[in-house]
Short mmCIF file of C-alpha atoms in Angstrom, two decimals:
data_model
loop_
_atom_site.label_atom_id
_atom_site.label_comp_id
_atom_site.label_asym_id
_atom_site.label_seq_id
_atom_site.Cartn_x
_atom_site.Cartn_y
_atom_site.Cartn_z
CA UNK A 7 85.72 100.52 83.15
CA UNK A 8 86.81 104.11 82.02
CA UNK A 9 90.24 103.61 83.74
CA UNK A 10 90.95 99.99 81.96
CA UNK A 11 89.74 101.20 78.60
CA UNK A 12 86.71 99.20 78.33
CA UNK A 13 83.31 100.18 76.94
CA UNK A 14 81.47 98.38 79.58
CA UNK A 15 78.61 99.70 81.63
CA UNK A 16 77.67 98.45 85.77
CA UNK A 17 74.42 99.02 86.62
CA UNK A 18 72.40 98.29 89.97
CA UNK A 19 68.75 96.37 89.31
CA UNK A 20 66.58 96.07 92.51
CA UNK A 21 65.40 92.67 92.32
CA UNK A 22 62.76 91.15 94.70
CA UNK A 23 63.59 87.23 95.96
CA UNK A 24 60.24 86.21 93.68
CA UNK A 25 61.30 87.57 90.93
CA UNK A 26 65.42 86.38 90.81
CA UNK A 27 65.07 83.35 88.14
CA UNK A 28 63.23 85.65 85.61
CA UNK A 29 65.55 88.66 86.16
CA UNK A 30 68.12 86.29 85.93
CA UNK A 31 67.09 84.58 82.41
CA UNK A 32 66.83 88.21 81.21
CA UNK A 33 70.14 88.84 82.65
CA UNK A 34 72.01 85.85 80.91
CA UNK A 35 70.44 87.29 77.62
CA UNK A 36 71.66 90.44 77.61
CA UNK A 37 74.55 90.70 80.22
CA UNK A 38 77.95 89.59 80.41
CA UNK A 39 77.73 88.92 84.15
CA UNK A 40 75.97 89.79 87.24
CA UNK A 41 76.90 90.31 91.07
CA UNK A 42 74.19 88.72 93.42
CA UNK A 43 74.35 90.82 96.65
CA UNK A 44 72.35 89.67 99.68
CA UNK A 45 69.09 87.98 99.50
CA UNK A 46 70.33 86.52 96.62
CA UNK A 47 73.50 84.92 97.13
CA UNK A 48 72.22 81.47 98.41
CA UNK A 49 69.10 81.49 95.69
CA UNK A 50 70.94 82.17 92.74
CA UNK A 51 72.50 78.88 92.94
CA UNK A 52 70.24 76.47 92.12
CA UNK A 53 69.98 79.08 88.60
CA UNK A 54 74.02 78.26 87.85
CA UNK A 55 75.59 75.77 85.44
CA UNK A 56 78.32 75.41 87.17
CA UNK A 57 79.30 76.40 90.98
CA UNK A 58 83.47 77.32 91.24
CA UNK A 59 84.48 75.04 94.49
CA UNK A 60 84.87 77.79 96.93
CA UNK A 61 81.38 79.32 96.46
CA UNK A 62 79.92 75.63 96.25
CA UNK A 63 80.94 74.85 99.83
CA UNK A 64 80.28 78.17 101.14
CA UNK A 65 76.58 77.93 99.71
CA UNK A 66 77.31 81.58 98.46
CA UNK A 67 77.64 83.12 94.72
CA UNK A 68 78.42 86.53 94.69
CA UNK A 69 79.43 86.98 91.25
CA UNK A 70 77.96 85.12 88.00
CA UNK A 71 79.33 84.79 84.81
CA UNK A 72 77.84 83.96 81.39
CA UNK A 73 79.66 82.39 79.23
CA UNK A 74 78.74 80.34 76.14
CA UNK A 75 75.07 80.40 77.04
CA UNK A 76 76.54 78.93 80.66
CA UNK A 77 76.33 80.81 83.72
CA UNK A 78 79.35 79.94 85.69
CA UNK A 79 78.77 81.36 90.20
CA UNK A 80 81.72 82.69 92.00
CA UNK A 81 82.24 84.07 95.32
CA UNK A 82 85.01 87.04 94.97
CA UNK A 83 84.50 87.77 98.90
CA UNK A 84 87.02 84.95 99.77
CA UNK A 85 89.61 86.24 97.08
CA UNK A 86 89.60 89.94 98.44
CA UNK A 87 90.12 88.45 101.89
CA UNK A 88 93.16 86.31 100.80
CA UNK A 89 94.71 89.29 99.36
CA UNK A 90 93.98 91.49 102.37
CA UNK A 91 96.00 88.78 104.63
CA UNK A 92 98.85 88.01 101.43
CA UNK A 93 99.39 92.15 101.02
CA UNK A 94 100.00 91.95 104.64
CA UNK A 95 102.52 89.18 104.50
CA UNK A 96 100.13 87.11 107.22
CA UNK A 97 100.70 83.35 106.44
CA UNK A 98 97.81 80.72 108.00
CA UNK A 99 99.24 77.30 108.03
CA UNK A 100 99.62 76.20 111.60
CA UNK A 101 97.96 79.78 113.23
CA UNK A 102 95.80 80.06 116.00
CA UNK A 103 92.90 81.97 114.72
CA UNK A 104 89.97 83.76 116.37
CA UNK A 105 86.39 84.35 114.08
CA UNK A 106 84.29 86.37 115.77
CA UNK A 107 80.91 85.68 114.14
CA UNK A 108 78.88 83.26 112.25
CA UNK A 109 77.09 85.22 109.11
CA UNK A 110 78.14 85.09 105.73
CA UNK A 111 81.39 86.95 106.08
CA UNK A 112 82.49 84.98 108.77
CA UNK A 113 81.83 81.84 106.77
CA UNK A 114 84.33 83.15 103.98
CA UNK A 115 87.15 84.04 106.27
CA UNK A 116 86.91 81.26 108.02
CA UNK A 117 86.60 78.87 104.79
CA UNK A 118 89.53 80.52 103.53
CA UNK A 119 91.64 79.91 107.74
CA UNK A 120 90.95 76.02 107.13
CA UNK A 121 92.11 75.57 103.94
CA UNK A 122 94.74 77.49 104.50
CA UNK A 123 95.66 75.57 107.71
CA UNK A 124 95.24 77.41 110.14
CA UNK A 125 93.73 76.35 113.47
CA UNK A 126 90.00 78.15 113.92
CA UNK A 127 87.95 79.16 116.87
CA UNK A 128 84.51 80.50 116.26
CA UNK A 129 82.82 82.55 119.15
CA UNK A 130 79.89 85.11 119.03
CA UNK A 131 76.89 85.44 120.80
CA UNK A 132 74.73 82.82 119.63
CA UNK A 133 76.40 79.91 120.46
CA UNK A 134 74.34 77.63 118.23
CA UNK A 135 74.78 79.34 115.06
CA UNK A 136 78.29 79.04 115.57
CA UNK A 137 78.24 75.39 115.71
CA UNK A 138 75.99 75.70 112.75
CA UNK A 139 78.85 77.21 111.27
CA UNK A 140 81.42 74.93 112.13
CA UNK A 141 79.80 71.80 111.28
CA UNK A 142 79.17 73.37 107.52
CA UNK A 143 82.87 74.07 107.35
CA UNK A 144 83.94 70.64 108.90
CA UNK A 145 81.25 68.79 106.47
CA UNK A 146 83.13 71.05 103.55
CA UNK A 147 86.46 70.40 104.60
CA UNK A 148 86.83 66.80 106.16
CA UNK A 149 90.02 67.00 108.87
CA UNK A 150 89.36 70.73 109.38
CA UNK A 151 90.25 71.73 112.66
CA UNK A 152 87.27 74.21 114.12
CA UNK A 153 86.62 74.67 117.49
CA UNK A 154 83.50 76.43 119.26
CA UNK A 155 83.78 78.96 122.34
CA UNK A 156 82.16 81.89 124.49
CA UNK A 157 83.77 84.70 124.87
CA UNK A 158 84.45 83.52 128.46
CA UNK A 159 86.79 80.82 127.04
CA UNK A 160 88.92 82.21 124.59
CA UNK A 161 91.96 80.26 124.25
CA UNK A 162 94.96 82.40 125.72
CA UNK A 163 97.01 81.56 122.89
CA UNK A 164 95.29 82.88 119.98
CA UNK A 165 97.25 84.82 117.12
CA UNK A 166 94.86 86.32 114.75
CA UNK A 167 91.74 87.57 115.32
CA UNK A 168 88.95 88.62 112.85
CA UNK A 169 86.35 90.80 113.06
CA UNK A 170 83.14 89.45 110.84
CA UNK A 171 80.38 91.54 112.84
CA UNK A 172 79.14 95.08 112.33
CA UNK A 173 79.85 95.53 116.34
CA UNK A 174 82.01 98.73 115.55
CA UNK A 175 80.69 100.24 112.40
CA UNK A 176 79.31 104.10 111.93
CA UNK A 177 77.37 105.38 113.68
CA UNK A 178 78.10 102.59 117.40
CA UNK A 179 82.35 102.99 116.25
CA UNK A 180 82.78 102.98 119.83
CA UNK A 181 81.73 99.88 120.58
CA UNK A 182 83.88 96.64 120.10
CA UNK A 183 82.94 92.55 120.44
CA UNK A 184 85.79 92.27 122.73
CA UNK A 185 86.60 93.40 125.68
CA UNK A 186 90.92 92.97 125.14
CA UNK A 187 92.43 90.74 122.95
CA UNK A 188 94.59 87.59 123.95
CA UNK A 189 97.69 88.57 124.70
CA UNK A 190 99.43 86.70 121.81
CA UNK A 191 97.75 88.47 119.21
CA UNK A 192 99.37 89.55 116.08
CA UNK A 193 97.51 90.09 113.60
CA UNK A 194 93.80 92.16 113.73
CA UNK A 195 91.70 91.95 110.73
CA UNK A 196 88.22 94.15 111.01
CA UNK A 197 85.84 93.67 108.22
CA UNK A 198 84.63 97.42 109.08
CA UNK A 199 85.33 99.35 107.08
CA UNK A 200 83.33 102.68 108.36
CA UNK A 201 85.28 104.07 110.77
CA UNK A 202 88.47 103.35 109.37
CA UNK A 203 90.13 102.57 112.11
CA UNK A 204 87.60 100.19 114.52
CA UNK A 205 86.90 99.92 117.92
CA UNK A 206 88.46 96.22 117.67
CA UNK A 207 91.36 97.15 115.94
CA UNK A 208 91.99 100.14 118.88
CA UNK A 209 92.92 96.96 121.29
CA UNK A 210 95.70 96.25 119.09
CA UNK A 211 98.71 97.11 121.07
CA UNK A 212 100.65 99.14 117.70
CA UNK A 213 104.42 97.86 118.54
CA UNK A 214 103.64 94.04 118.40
CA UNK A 215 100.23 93.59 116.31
CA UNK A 216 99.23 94.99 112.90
CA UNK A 217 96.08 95.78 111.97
CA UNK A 218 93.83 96.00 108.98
CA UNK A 219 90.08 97.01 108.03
CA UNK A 220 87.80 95.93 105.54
CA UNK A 221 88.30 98.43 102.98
CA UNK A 222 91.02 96.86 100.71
CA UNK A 223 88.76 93.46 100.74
CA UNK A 224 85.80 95.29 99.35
CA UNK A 225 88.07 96.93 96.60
CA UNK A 226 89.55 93.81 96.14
CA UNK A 227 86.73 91.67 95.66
CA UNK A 228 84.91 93.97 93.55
CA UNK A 229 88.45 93.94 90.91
CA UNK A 230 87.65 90.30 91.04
CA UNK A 231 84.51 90.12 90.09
CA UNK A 232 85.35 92.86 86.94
CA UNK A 233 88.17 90.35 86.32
CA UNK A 234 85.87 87.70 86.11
#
């Protein structure tokens, strides 16, 4: 707020799940907006006016605005991801993608791969939240195309892979979801941001696959949400 000028202050509330929809009529009294960080994301919605389509399907608000007596839900998660992938000239349409995870992180990237285009393959550990997963994004996004795998049966021809777990992060850096990646890979996006440079995207071979981690989506979201 200091660097753009504004006379603005951000200020962190801890907010039990009971209490959201009467911290949140205090909120749309006195506040110009709010960010809803997890367990709140999914609960705030039913509080909202009006759901932007993006958060709508993803059953996720991360960022509130109130407007007009209104409060207007966003989800700024999916906008710092785009950017990530659009600073890093990476274009979707007709790519072979790997998700690796189901949570609510994976659900944004991977919202973001079919609507883009791209061709998605979810994997993880639990295969049954995948296909939770996929059938959310499918029922969002008729004609997707979403496929389900374990990490037996990666497709060989895969072209970007993204990290949505926390297999990697500070203080376990050492330790990666994958084993290699397909040999096609070109493009290795780690949500990670702690170490810097992940376990995951150490498999990236540095002459034929770029790499990025999480931090510039945080930033980026979070300039989103001011914006908003």
């Amino acid at each position: 707020f200091e660097a753009s000028g504004q006379d603005a202050d951000y200020i962190g509330v801890a907010v039990p799940p009971e209490n959201l929809p009467e911290a949140f009529e205090l909120a749309k009294h006195k506040l110009k907006g709010i960010n809803c960080p997890i367990p709140h994301k999914k609960a705030v919605i039913d509080l909202l006016d009006e759901v932007d389509t993006a958060a709508r399907d993803l059953h996720s608000v991360n960022t509130v605005a109130f407007r007009d007596g209104r409060a207007v839900g966003y989800n700024t998660d999916i906008l710092g991801f785009a950017e990530s992938l659009s600073r890093d000239g990476v274009k979707l349409r007709g790519k072979k993608v790997l998700l690796l995870g189901y949570g609510g992180a994976a659900a944004v990237m991977a919202y973001h791969c079919i609507t883009q285009g791209a061709y998605l393959t979810i994997t993880g550990r639990n295969m049954e939240k995948a296909a939770a997963l996929q059938k959310q994004l499918c029922d969002a996004v008729p004609g997707a195309h979403v496929s389900v795998f374990n990490r037996r049966h990666i497709p060989r021809d895969i072209q970007i892979v993204l990290n949505s777990t926390p297999v990697g992060m500070y203080p376990k850096e050492n330790v990666a979801p994958l084993h290699y990646l397909p040999h096609k890979t070109e493009y290795v996006f780690d949500a990670i941001y702690n170490p810097p440079v992940t376990a995951t995207m150490k498999l990236a071979n540095p002459k034929k696959t770029r790499v990025r981690d999480g931090l510039f989506m945080l930033v980026m979201q979070a300039a989103h949400a001011q914006t908003i």
